[in-house]
PDB file of C-alpha atoms and ligand atoms in Angstrom:
ATOM      1  CA  MET A   1     -19.174 223.338  25.326  1.00  0.00           C
ATOM      2  CA  THR A   2     -19.041 226.985  25.453  1.00  0.00           C
ATOM      3  CA  ASP A   3     -20.855 229.662  23.542  1.00  0.00           C
ATOM      4  CA  VAL A   4     -17.744 232.000  22.713  1.00  0.00           C
ATOM      5  CA  LEU A   5     -18.925 231.742  19.039  1.00  0.00           C
ATOM      6  CA  PRO A   6     -22.301 231.174  17.673  1.00  0.00           C
ATOM      7  CA  ALA A   7     -22.908 227.366  17.194  1.00  0.00           C
ATOM      8  CA  GLY A   8     -22.477 226.480  13.677  1.00  0.00           C
ATOM      9  CA  SER A   9     -20.724 229.623  12.400  1.00  0.00           C
ATOM     10  CA  LEU A  10     -17.733 227.797  11.369  1.00  0.00           C
ATOM     11  CA  ASP A  11     -19.542 224.782  10.026  1.00  0.00           C
ATOM     12  CA  GLY A  12     -17.654 223.379   6.908  1.00  0.00           C
ATOM     13  CA  LYS A  13     -14.764 225.550   7.589  1.00  0.00           C
ATOM     14  CA  VAL A  14     -10.918 224.544   8.226  1.00  0.00           C
ATOM     15  CA  ALA A  15      -8.914 226.296  10.786  1.00  0.00           C
ATOM     16  CA  LEU A  16      -5.242 225.990  11.431  1.00  0.00           C
ATOM     17  CA  VAL A  17      -3.736 227.496  14.785  1.00  0.00           C
ATOM     18  CA  THR A  18       0.021 227.361  15.194  1.00  0.00           C
ATOM     19  CA  GLY A  19       1.352 226.295  18.570  1.00  0.00           C
ATOM     20  CA  SER A  20      -1.973 224.816  19.567  1.00  0.00           C
ATOM     21  CA  SER A  21      -0.626 221.727  21.551  1.00  0.00           C
ATOM     22  CA  ARG A  22      -1.222 224.058  24.816  1.00  0.00           C
ATOM     23  CA  GLY A  23      -1.840 227.433  26.261  1.00  0.00           C
ATOM     24  CA  ILE A  24      -3.798 229.996  24.315  1.00  0.00           C
ATOM     25  CA  GLY A  25      -3.322 228.226  21.069  1.00  0.00           C
ATOM     26  CA  ALA A  26      -5.099 225.109  22.359  1.00  0.00           C
ATOM     27  CA  ASP A  27      -7.967 227.030  23.759  1.00  0.00           C
ATOM     28  CA  THR A  28      -8.287 228.965  20.629  1.00  0.00           C
ATOM     29  CA  VAL A  29      -8.523 225.819  18.434  1.00  0.00           C
ATOM     30  CA  ARG A  30     -11.109 224.169  20.837  1.00  0.00           C
ATOM     31  CA  TYR A  31     -13.363 227.182  20.369  1.00  0.00           C
ATOM     32  CA  LEU A  32     -13.045 227.252  16.631  1.00  0.00           C
ATOM     33  CA  ALA A  33     -13.846 223.505  16.683  1.00  0.00           C
ATOM     34  CA  GLU A  34     -16.915 224.003  18.970  1.00  0.00           C
ATOM     35  CA  ALA A  35     -18.371 226.449  16.455  1.00  0.00           C
ATOM     36  CA  GLY A  36     -18.117 223.813  13.725  1.00  0.00           C
ATOM     37  CA  ALA A  37     -14.595 223.961  12.125  1.00  0.00           C
ATOM     38  CA  ASP A  38     -12.358 221.203  11.106  1.00  0.00           C
ATOM     39  CA  VAL A  39      -8.982 221.952  12.552  1.00  0.00           C
ATOM     40  CA  VAL A  40      -5.189 221.718  12.206  1.00  0.00           C
ATOM     41  CA  ILE A  41      -3.398 221.421  15.615  1.00  0.00           C
ATOM     42  CA  ASN A  42       0.387 222.334  15.165  1.00  0.00           C
ATOM     43  CA  TYR A  43       2.999 221.756  17.643  1.00  0.00           C
ATOM     44  CA  ARG A  44       6.651 221.543  17.946  1.00  0.00           C
ATOM     45  CA  ASN A  45       7.246 219.366  20.964  1.00  0.00           C
ATOM     46  CA  LYS A  46       4.159 218.520  22.859  1.00  0.00           C
ATOM     47  CA  ALA A  47       2.958 215.653  20.642  1.00  0.00           C
ATOM     48  CA  PRO A  48       0.997 213.794  23.422  1.00  0.00           C
ATOM     49  CA  ARG A  49      -0.874 216.979  24.312  1.00  0.00           C
ATOM     50  CA  ALA A  50      -1.654 217.723  20.823  1.00  0.00           C
ATOM     51  CA  GLU A  51      -3.022 214.153  20.095  1.00  0.00           C
ATOM     52  CA  LYS A  52      -5.215 214.320  23.405  1.00  0.00           C
ATOM     53  CA  LEU A  53      -6.679 217.539  22.161  1.00  0.00           C
ATOM     54  CA  ALA A  54      -7.387 216.195  18.805  1.00  0.00           C
ATOM     55  CA  ALA A  55      -9.041 213.082  20.205  1.00  0.00           C
ATOM     56  CA  GLN A  56     -11.295 215.575  22.373  1.00  0.00           C
ATOM     57  CA  LEU A  57     -12.138 217.501  19.268  1.00  0.00           C
ATOM     58  CA  ARG A  58     -13.011 214.467  17.160  1.00  0.00           C
ATOM     59  CA  GLU A  59     -15.467 213.336  19.883  1.00  0.00           C
ATOM     60  CA  LEU A  60     -17.389 216.767  19.053  1.00  0.00           C
ATOM     61  CA  GLY A  61     -17.670 215.303  15.376  1.00  0.00           C
ATOM     62  CA  ARG A  62     -14.996 217.322  13.928  1.00  0.00           C
ATOM     63  CA  ARG A  63     -11.958 216.221  11.856  1.00  0.00           C
ATOM     64  CA  ALA A  64      -8.552 217.155  13.603  1.00  0.00           C
ATOM     65  CA  LEU A  65      -5.226 216.841  11.885  1.00  0.00           C
ATOM     66  CA  VAL A  66      -2.201 216.967  14.136  1.00  0.00           C
ATOM     67  CA  VAL A  67       1.091 218.249  12.549  1.00  0.00           C
ATOM     68  CA  GLY A  68       4.409 218.478  14.271  1.00  0.00           C
ATOM     69  CA  ALA A  69       6.253 221.435  12.587  1.00  0.00           C
ATOM     70  CA  ASP A  70       9.131 223.589  13.964  1.00  0.00           C
ATOM     71  CA  LEU A  71       8.069 226.834  12.457  1.00  0.00           C
ATOM     72  CA  THR A  72      11.694 228.010  12.110  1.00  0.00           C
ATOM     73  CA  ASP A  73      12.483 225.387   9.725  1.00  0.00           C
ATOM     74  CA  PRO A  74      11.062 226.246   6.279  1.00  0.00           C
ATOM     75  CA  ALA A  75      11.031 222.502   5.016  1.00  0.00           C
ATOM     76  CA  SER A  76       9.015 221.687   8.103  1.00  0.00           C
ATOM     77  CA  VAL A  77       6.536 224.496   7.387  1.00  0.00           C
ATOM     78  CA  ALA A  78       6.165 223.341   3.725  1.00  0.00           C
ATOM     79  CA  GLU A  79       5.337 219.719   4.867  1.00  0.00           C
ATOM     80  CA  MET A  80       2.809 221.020   7.308  1.00  0.00           C
ATOM     81  CA  LEU A  81       0.891 222.986   4.697  1.00  0.00           C
ATOM     82  CA  ASP A  82       1.333 219.996   2.189  1.00  0.00           C
ATOM     83  CA  ALA A  83      -0.362 217.903   4.778  1.00  0.00           C
ATOM     84  CA  VAL A  84      -3.267 220.506   5.188  1.00  0.00           C
ATOM     85  CA  LYS A  85      -3.823 220.381   1.600  1.00  0.00           C
ATOM     86  CA  ALA A  86      -3.794 216.734   1.253  1.00  0.00           C
ATOM     87  CA  GLU A  87      -6.348 216.455   4.158  1.00  0.00           C
ATOM     88  CA  TYR A  88      -8.677 219.418   3.591  1.00  0.00           C
ATOM     89  CA  GLY A  89      -7.528 221.032   0.057  1.00  0.00           C
ATOM     90  CA  ARG A  90      -8.096 224.539   1.646  1.00  0.00           C
ATOM     91  CA  LEU A  91      -8.017 226.744   4.837  1.00  0.00           C
ATOM     92  CA  ASP A  92     -10.413 229.482   5.875  1.00  0.00           C
ATOM     93  CA  VAL A  93      -8.834 230.610   9.090  1.00  0.00           C
ATOM     94  CA  LEU A  94      -5.073 230.846   9.908  1.00  0.00           C
ATOM     95  CA  VAL A  95      -4.194 231.909  13.519  1.00  0.00           C
ATOM     96  CA  LEU A  96      -0.412 232.865  13.965  1.00  0.00           C
ATOM     97  CA  ASN A  97      -0.331 232.136  17.595  1.00  0.00           C
ATOM     98  CA  ALA A  98       3.065 230.295  18.172  1.00  0.00           C
ATOM     99  CA  SER A  99       5.658 232.360  19.730  1.00  0.00           C
ATOM    100  CA  GLY A 100       8.878 232.224  21.659  1.00  0.00           C
ATOM    101  CA  GLY A 101      12.149 233.596  22.359  1.00  0.00           C
ATOM    102  CA  MET A 102      12.494 233.313  26.204  1.00  0.00           C
ATOM    103  CA  GLU A 103      13.698 229.697  25.959  1.00  0.00           C
ATOM    104  CA  SER A 104      17.201 229.180  27.170  1.00  0.00           C
ATOM    105  CA  GLY A 105      19.971 227.679  25.001  1.00  0.00           C
ATOM    106  CA  MET A 106      18.671 229.173  21.551  1.00  0.00           C
ATOM    107  CA  ALA A 107      20.629 230.997  19.023  1.00  0.00           C
ATOM    108  CA  GLU A 108      20.890 234.853  19.636  1.00  0.00           C
ATOM    109  CA  ASP A 109      18.564 235.659  16.710  1.00  0.00           C
ATOM    110  CA  TYR A 110      16.085 232.984  17.598  1.00  0.00           C
ATOM    111  CA  ALA A 111      13.375 235.274  18.663  1.00  0.00           C
ATOM    112  CA  LEU A 112      13.449 237.356  15.397  1.00  0.00           C
ATOM    113  CA  THR A 113      13.569 233.976  13.343  1.00  0.00           C
ATOM    114  CA  LEU A 114      10.469 232.592  15.017  1.00  0.00           C
ATOM    115  CA  ASN A 115       8.533 235.704  15.664  1.00  0.00           C
ATOM    116  CA  ARG A 116       9.152 237.692  12.410  1.00  0.00           C
ATOM    117  CA  ASP A 117      10.648 235.345   9.808  1.00  0.00           C
ATOM    118  CA  ALA A 118       8.655 232.097  10.484  1.00  0.00           C
ATOM    119  CA  GLN A 119       5.474 234.208  10.698  1.00  0.00           C
ATOM    120  CA  ILE A 120       6.047 235.501   7.336  1.00  0.00           C
ATOM    121  CA  ASN A 121       6.958 232.117   5.893  1.00  0.00           C
ATOM    122  CA  VAL A 122       3.906 230.493   7.313  1.00  0.00           C
ATOM    123  CA  LEU A 123       1.627 232.965   5.893  1.00  0.00           C
ATOM    124  CA  GLU A 124       3.146 232.710   2.437  1.00  0.00           C
ATOM    125  CA  ALA A 125       3.178 228.983   2.543  1.00  0.00           C
ATOM    126  CA  ALA A 126      -0.560 229.026   3.486  1.00  0.00           C
ATOM    127  CA  THR A 127      -1.781 231.798   1.145  1.00  0.00           C
ATOM    128  CA  PRO A 128      -2.431 229.425  -1.916  1.00  0.00           C
ATOM    129  CA  LEU A 129      -4.882 227.579   0.354  1.00  0.00           C
ATOM    130  CA  LEU A 130      -6.515 230.704   1.823  1.00  0.00           C
ATOM    131  CA  GLY A 131      -9.666 231.800  -0.427  1.00  0.00           C
ATOM    132  CA  GLU A 132     -11.847 234.596  -0.588  1.00  0.00           C
ATOM    133  CA  GLY A 133     -13.351 235.517   2.733  1.00  0.00           C
ATOM    134  CA  SER A 134     -10.797 233.588   4.687  1.00  0.00           C
ATOM    135  CA  ARG A 135      -9.211 235.182   7.825  1.00  0.00           C
ATOM    136  CA  VAL A 136      -5.714 235.456   9.116  1.00  0.00           C
ATOM    137  CA  VAL A 137      -5.187 236.334  12.897  1.00  0.00           C
ATOM    138  CA  PHE A 138      -1.814 237.216  14.485  1.00  0.00           C
ATOM    139  CA  VAL A 139      -1.676 237.048  18.216  1.00  0.00           C
ATOM    140  CA  THR A 140       0.584 239.335  20.158  1.00  0.00           C
ATOM    141  CA  SER A 141       1.012 240.976  23.508  1.00  0.00           C
ATOM    142  CA  HIS A 142       0.522 244.727  24.495  1.00  0.00           C
ATOM    143  CA  GLN A 143       4.121 244.652  25.719  1.00  0.00           C
ATOM    144  CA  ALA A 144       5.198 243.856  21.963  1.00  0.00           C
ATOM    145  CA  HIS A 145       2.448 245.846  20.078  1.00  0.00           C
ATOM    146  CA  PHE A 146       3.325 249.042  22.057  1.00  0.00           C
ATOM    147  CA  ILE A 147       7.126 248.490  22.394  1.00  0.00           C
ATOM    148  CA  ARG A 148       8.019 251.419  20.244  1.00  0.00           C
ATOM    149  CA  THR A 149       6.249 253.742  22.769  1.00  0.00           C
ATOM    150  CA  THR A 150       6.104 251.843  26.051  1.00  0.00           C
ATOM    151  CA  PRO A 151       9.173 250.338  27.577  1.00  0.00           C
ATOM    152  CA  THR A 152       8.822 246.752  28.798  1.00  0.00           C
ATOM    153  CA  MET A 153      10.790 244.546  31.231  1.00  0.00           C
ATOM    154  CA  PRO A 154      14.349 243.891  30.144  1.00  0.00           C
ATOM    155  CA  GLU A 155      13.943 240.170  30.170  1.00  0.00           C
ATOM    156  CA  TYR A 156      10.987 240.497  27.566  1.00  0.00           C
ATOM    157  CA  GLU A 157      12.322 243.295  25.480  1.00  0.00           C
ATOM    158  CA  PRO A 158      14.111 241.105  22.602  1.00  0.00           C
ATOM    159  CA  VAL A 159      10.857 239.128  22.462  1.00  0.00           C
ATOM    160  CA  ALA A 160       8.756 242.290  22.258  1.00  0.00           C
ATOM    161  CA  LEU A 161      10.943 243.941  19.523  1.00  0.00           C
ATOM    162  CA  SER A 162      10.860 240.650  17.444  1.00  0.00           C
ATOM    163  CA  LYS A 163       7.118 240.293  17.765  1.00  0.00           C
ATOM    164  CA  ARG A 164       6.620 243.887  16.792  1.00  0.00           C
ATOM    165  CA  ALA A 165       8.860 243.384  13.871  1.00  0.00           C
ATOM    166  CA  GLY A 166       6.825 240.243  12.981  1.00  0.00           C
ATOM    167  CA  GLU A 167       3.495 242.460  13.149  1.00  0.00           C
ATOM    168  CA  ASP A 168       5.075 245.088  10.997  1.00  0.00           C
ATOM    169  CA  ALA A 169       6.197 242.653   8.332  1.00  0.00           C
ATOM    170  CA  LEU A 170       2.692 241.043   8.324  1.00  0.00           C
ATOM    171  CA  ARG A 171       0.921 244.185   8.300  1.00  0.00           C
ATOM    172  CA  GLU A 172       2.972 245.159   4.968  1.00  0.00           C
ATOM    173  CA  ARG A 173       1.165 242.051   3.425  1.00  0.00           C
ATOM    174  CA  ILE A 174      -2.365 243.635   4.236  1.00  0.00           C
ATOM    175  CA  PRO A 175      -2.957 245.153   0.706  1.00  0.00           C
ATOM    176  CA  GLY A 176      -2.085 241.858  -1.057  1.00  0.00           C
ATOM    177  CA  LEU A 177      -3.943 239.728   1.183  1.00  0.00           C
ATOM    178  CA  ALA A 178      -7.004 242.134   0.707  1.00  0.00           C
ATOM    179  CA  GLU A 179      -6.872 241.795  -3.121  1.00  0.00           C
ATOM    180  CA  LYS A 180      -7.391 238.070  -2.641  1.00  0.00           C
ATOM    181  CA  GLY A 181     -10.224 238.603  -0.228  1.00  0.00           C
ATOM    182  CA  ILE A 182      -8.252 237.506   2.839  1.00  0.00           C
ATOM    183  CA  GLY A 183      -8.918 239.558   6.013  1.00  0.00           C
ATOM    184  CA  PHE A 184      -6.068 240.154   8.573  1.00  0.00           C
ATOM    185  CA  THR A 185      -6.417 240.982  12.240  1.00  0.00           C
ATOM    186  CA  VAL A 186      -3.934 241.506  14.940  1.00  0.00           C
ATOM    187  CA  VAL A 187      -5.097 240.592  18.448  1.00  0.00           C
ATOM    188  CA  SER A 188      -3.168 241.966  21.310  1.00  0.00           C
ATOM    189  CA  GLY A 189      -3.492 241.330  24.969  1.00  0.00           C
ATOM    190  CA  ASP A 190      -1.889 242.275  28.122  1.00  0.00           C
ATOM    191  CA  MET A 191       0.149 239.547  30.389  1.00  0.00           C
ATOM    192  CA  ILE A 192      -1.966 236.646  30.723  1.00  0.00           C
ATOM    193  CA  GLU A 193      -2.232 235.055  34.112  1.00  0.00           C
ATOM    194  CA  GLY A 194      -1.038 231.492  34.301  1.00  0.00           C
ATOM    195  CA  THR A 195       1.090 231.204  31.322  1.00  0.00           C
ATOM    196  CA  ILE A 196       4.809 230.200  31.088  1.00  0.00           C
ATOM    197  CA  THR A 197       5.659 233.554  29.843  1.00  0.00           C
ATOM    198  CA  ALA A 198       3.996 235.426  32.660  1.00  0.00           C
ATOM    199  CA  THR A 199       5.820 232.933  35.152  1.00  0.00           C
ATOM    200  CA  LEU A 200       9.185 233.390  33.631  1.00  0.00           C
ATOM    201  CA  LEU A 201       8.789 237.273  33.911  1.00  0.00           C
ATOM    202  CA  GLU A 202       7.525 236.966  37.450  1.00  0.00           C
ATOM    203  CA  ARG A 203      10.482 234.852  38.405  1.00  0.00           C
ATOM    204  CA  ALA A 204      12.872 237.550  37.058  1.00  0.00           C
ATOM    205  CA  ASN A 205      10.688 240.409  38.526  1.00  0.00           C
ATOM    206  CA  PRO A 206       8.957 239.282  41.469  1.00  0.00           C
ATOM    207  CA  GLY A 207       5.685 241.378  42.016  1.00  0.00           C
ATOM    208  CA  ALA A 208       5.357 242.305  38.282  1.00  0.00           C
ATOM    209  CA  ILE A 209       2.127 240.457  37.620  1.00  0.00           C
ATOM    210  CA  ALA A 210       0.292 241.853  40.882  1.00  0.00           C
ATOM    211  CA  GLU A 211       1.580 245.414  39.818  1.00  0.00           C
ATOM    212  CA  ARG A 212       0.138 244.958  36.368  1.00  0.00           C
ATOM    213  CA  ARG A 213      -3.065 243.531  37.582  1.00  0.00           C
ATOM    214  CA  GLU A 214      -3.437 246.497  39.911  1.00  0.00           C
ATOM    215  CA  SER A 215      -2.929 249.051  37.302  1.00  0.00           C
ATOM    216  CA  ALA A 216      -5.073 247.220  34.773  1.00  0.00           C
ATOM    217  CA  GLY A 217      -7.803 246.455  37.033  1.00  0.00           C
ATOM    218  CA  LYS A 218      -7.931 242.949  35.715  1.00  0.00           C
ATOM    219  CA  LEU A 219      -5.707 240.560  33.752  1.00  0.00           C
ATOM    220  CA  TYR A 220      -7.183 237.946  31.257  1.00  0.00           C
ATOM    221  CA  ASN A 221      -6.638 234.341  31.853  1.00  0.00           C
ATOM    222  CA  VAL A 222      -5.796 231.900  29.034  1.00  0.00           C
ATOM    223  CA  SER A 223      -9.257 230.830  28.243  1.00  0.00           C
ATOM    224  CA  GLU A 224     -10.694 234.580  28.236  1.00  0.00           C
ATOM    225  CA  PHE A 225      -7.882 235.771  26.044  1.00  0.00           C
ATOM    226  CA  ALA A 226      -8.153 232.663  23.615  1.00  0.00           C
ATOM    227  CA  ALA A 227     -12.038 233.645  23.315  1.00  0.00           C
ATOM    228  CA  GLU A 228     -11.038 236.956  21.910  1.00  0.00           C
ATOM    229  CA  VAL A 229      -8.550 235.369  19.448  1.00  0.00           C
ATOM    230  CA  ALA A 230     -11.407 233.070  18.334  1.00  0.00           C
ATOM    231  CA  ARG A 231     -13.789 235.897  18.033  1.00  0.00           C
ATOM    232  CA  ALA A 232     -11.244 237.832  15.863  1.00  0.00           C
ATOM    233  CA  ALA A 233     -11.336 234.903  13.303  1.00  0.00           C
ATOM    234  CA  VAL A 234     -15.163 235.427  12.887  1.00  0.00           C
ATOM    235  CA  ASP A 235     -16.008 239.165  13.540  1.00  0.00           C
ATOM    236  CA  PRO A 236     -15.538 241.864  10.914  1.00  0.00           C
ATOM    237  CA  VAL A 237     -11.956 243.066  10.628  1.00  0.00           C
ATOM    238  CA  PRO A 238     -11.426 246.362  12.378  1.00  0.00           C
ATOM    239  CA  ALA A 239     -10.760 249.338  10.414  1.00  0.00           C
ATOM    240  CA  ASP A 240      -7.256 249.523  11.704  1.00  0.00           C
ATOM    241  CA  ASN A 241      -6.807 245.656  11.549  1.00  0.00           C
ATOM    242  CA  THR A 242      -6.392 245.683  15.397  1.00  0.00           C
ATOM    243  CA  ARG A 243      -8.255 244.249  18.155  1.00  0.00           C
ATOM    244  CA  LEU A 244      -6.880 245.446  21.617  1.00  0.00           C
ATOM    245  CA  VAL A 245      -8.046 243.047  24.358  1.00  0.00           C
ATOM    246  CA  GLY A 246      -8.661 244.579  27.788  1.00  0.00           C
ATOM    247  CA  ASP A 247      -7.274 247.658  29.483  1.00  0.00           C
ATOM    248  CA  VAL A 248      -4.594 249.506  27.594  1.00  0.00           C
ATOM    249  CA  SER A 249      -3.924 252.156  30.170  1.00  0.00           C
ATOM    250  CA  GLY A 250      -0.252 252.531  30.645  1.00  0.00           C
ATOM    251  CA  PHE A 251       0.498 251.917  26.935  1.00  0.00           C
ATOM    252  CA  ALA A 252       1.184 254.945  24.948  1.00  0.00           C
ATOM    253  CA  ALA A 253      -0.341 254.910  21.272  1.00  0.00           C
ATOM    254  CA  GLU A 254       1.983 255.842  18.513  1.00  0.00           C
TER     255      GLU A 254
HETATM  256  N1  NAP B   1       1.642 234.606  27.727  1.00  0.00           N
HETATM  257  C1  NAP B   1       1.226 235.849  27.920  1.00  0.00           C
HETATM  258  O1  NAP B   1       1.312 236.534  28.975  1.00  0.00           O
HETATM  259  C2  NAP B   1       0.723 236.513  26.547  1.00  0.00           C
HETATM  260  C3  NAP B   1       0.113 237.736  26.615  1.00  0.00           C
HETATM  261  C4  NAP B   1      -0.313 238.403  25.421  1.00  0.00           C
HETATM  262  C5  NAP B   1      -0.232 237.751  24.353  1.00  0.00           C
HETATM  263  N2  NAP B   1       0.450 236.535  24.327  1.00  0.00           N
HETATM  264  C6  NAP B   1       0.507 235.691  22.784  1.00  0.00           C
HETATM  265  O2  NAP B   1      -0.257 234.570  22.862  1.00  0.00           O
HETATM  266  C7  NAP B   1       0.400 233.608  21.988  1.00  0.00           C
HETATM  267  C8  NAP B   1       0.468 232.327  22.742  1.00  0.00           C
HETATM  268  O3  NAP B   1       1.213 232.530  24.050  1.00  0.00           O
HETATM  269  P1  NAP B   1       1.271 231.405  25.059  1.00  0.00           P
HETATM  270  O4  NAP B   1       1.696 232.099  26.326  1.00  0.00           O
HETATM  271  O5  NAP B   1       0.157 230.549  24.998  1.00  0.00           O
HETATM  272  O6  NAP B   1       2.401 230.659  24.572  1.00  0.00           O
HETATM  273  P2  NAP B   1       3.168 229.196  24.985  1.00  0.00           P
HETATM  274  O7  NAP B   1       2.326 228.518  26.224  1.00  0.00           O
HETATM  275  O8  NAP B   1       4.580 229.418  25.174  1.00  0.00           O
HETATM  276  O9  NAP B   1       2.983 228.375  23.790  1.00  0.00           O
HETATM  277  C9  NAP B   1       3.543 228.516  22.634  1.00  0.00           C
HETATM  278  C10 NAP B   1       2.977 227.690  21.518  1.00  0.00           C
HETATM  279  O10 NAP B   1       3.893 227.774  20.480  1.00  0.00           O
HETATM  280  C11 NAP B   1       4.475 226.638  20.117  1.00  0.00           C
HETATM  281  N3  NAP B   1       5.885 226.848  19.575  1.00  0.00           N
HETATM  282  C12 NAP B   1       6.910 227.594  20.242  1.00  0.00           C
HETATM  283  N4  NAP B   1       7.849 227.508  19.456  1.00  0.00           N
HETATM  284  C13 NAP B   1       7.628 226.897  18.136  1.00  0.00           C
HETATM  285  C14 NAP B   1       8.272 226.500  16.830  1.00  0.00           C
HETATM  286  N5  NAP B   1       9.574 226.923  16.700  1.00  0.00           N
HETATM  287  N6  NAP B   1       7.754 225.941  16.065  1.00  0.00           N
HETATM  288  C15 NAP B   1       6.321 225.725  16.264  1.00  0.00           C
HETATM  289  N7  NAP B   1       5.482 225.904  17.474  1.00  0.00           N
HETATM  290  C16 NAP B   1       6.246 226.510  18.296  1.00  0.00           C
HETATM  291  C17 NAP B   1       4.579 225.743  21.293  1.00  0.00           C
HETATM  292  O11 NAP B   1       4.663 224.316  20.941  1.00  0.00           O
HETATM  293  P3  NAP B   1       5.183 223.241  22.000  1.00  0.00           P
HETATM  294  O12 NAP B   1       4.023 223.155  23.041  1.00  0.00           O
HETATM  295  O13 NAP B   1       5.157 221.956  21.186  1.00  0.00           O
HETATM  296  O14 NAP B   1       6.496 223.593  22.407  1.00  0.00           O
HETATM  297  C18 NAP B   1       3.145 226.148  22.043  1.00  0.00           C
HETATM  298  O15 NAP B   1       2.053 225.337  21.386  1.00  0.00           O
HETATM  299  C19 NAP B   1       1.758 234.214  21.604  1.00  0.00           C
HETATM  300  O16 NAP B   1       1.632 234.793  20.485  1.00  0.00           O
HETATM  301  C20 NAP B   1       2.144 235.513  22.630  1.00  0.00           C
HETATM  302  O17 NAP B   1       2.796 236.426  22.222  1.00  0.00           O
HETATM  303  C21 NAP B   1       0.786 235.739  25.403  1.00  0.00           C
END
């Protein structure tokens, strides 16, 4: 057990983390469960990993629902939220973590479909289950959050633009969410050591990680960044709805 969140701070709550079969999403859902939440683990391809994680969280005494859903397929998203409703009847925390766009062989507009359209669709499908005092967290990178003022590596640019478009579209929903008592926080982090995205960028751009680590002083790893995402689900919503994780030197504010 870790003490990322105070023990019992999410007792009786229900949390869904998209893309939580692996990486940052998996560590986030674990921290939320350790703090008492019953959880929904969503995956697209990695069913065995999702089931293994669910079994570990059930050993903590939590309920864990595992739902395979391709978030770019609206019917699949509707089925996922129907399953959440049938199992728990409500949702207190929604973490929009799943992301992509660097996979090979996808349609040209896939990044925008997943990182903007699917995020809005998941939020809209989940809203009827989100009550007063609930929280939505959108996970992004500094390279995407600051893309309008700070260029990034060419290989990542389409993903960065699509994630920023998703962030903007979600931010437009803040007033409507606030009326329902739903808080919204964007969590943005620098490149995370040990992730597939960082590995792909390093392959295309040898030395990029070391260079970024040097200018930032430190890069977060998966579990450290996931801890910040989990805290954003519990801490008060910042005035600008934004939680910037780690060093932002080198990124220009708008
Ligand atoms: N990696 C970094 O350096 C970095 C830095 C800052 C912020 N972030 C942000 O942190 C979040 C997680 O990043 P990560 O590196 O942990 O990602 P990752 O390892 O690539 O994992 C992505 C997750 O999203 C799921 N997913 C992908 N496409 C999906 C789809 N169409 N439908 C449903 N699920 C889908 C994957 O499911 P399957 O496993 O089943 O395919 C997986 O669980 C992202 O929002 C990312 O922008 C990452």
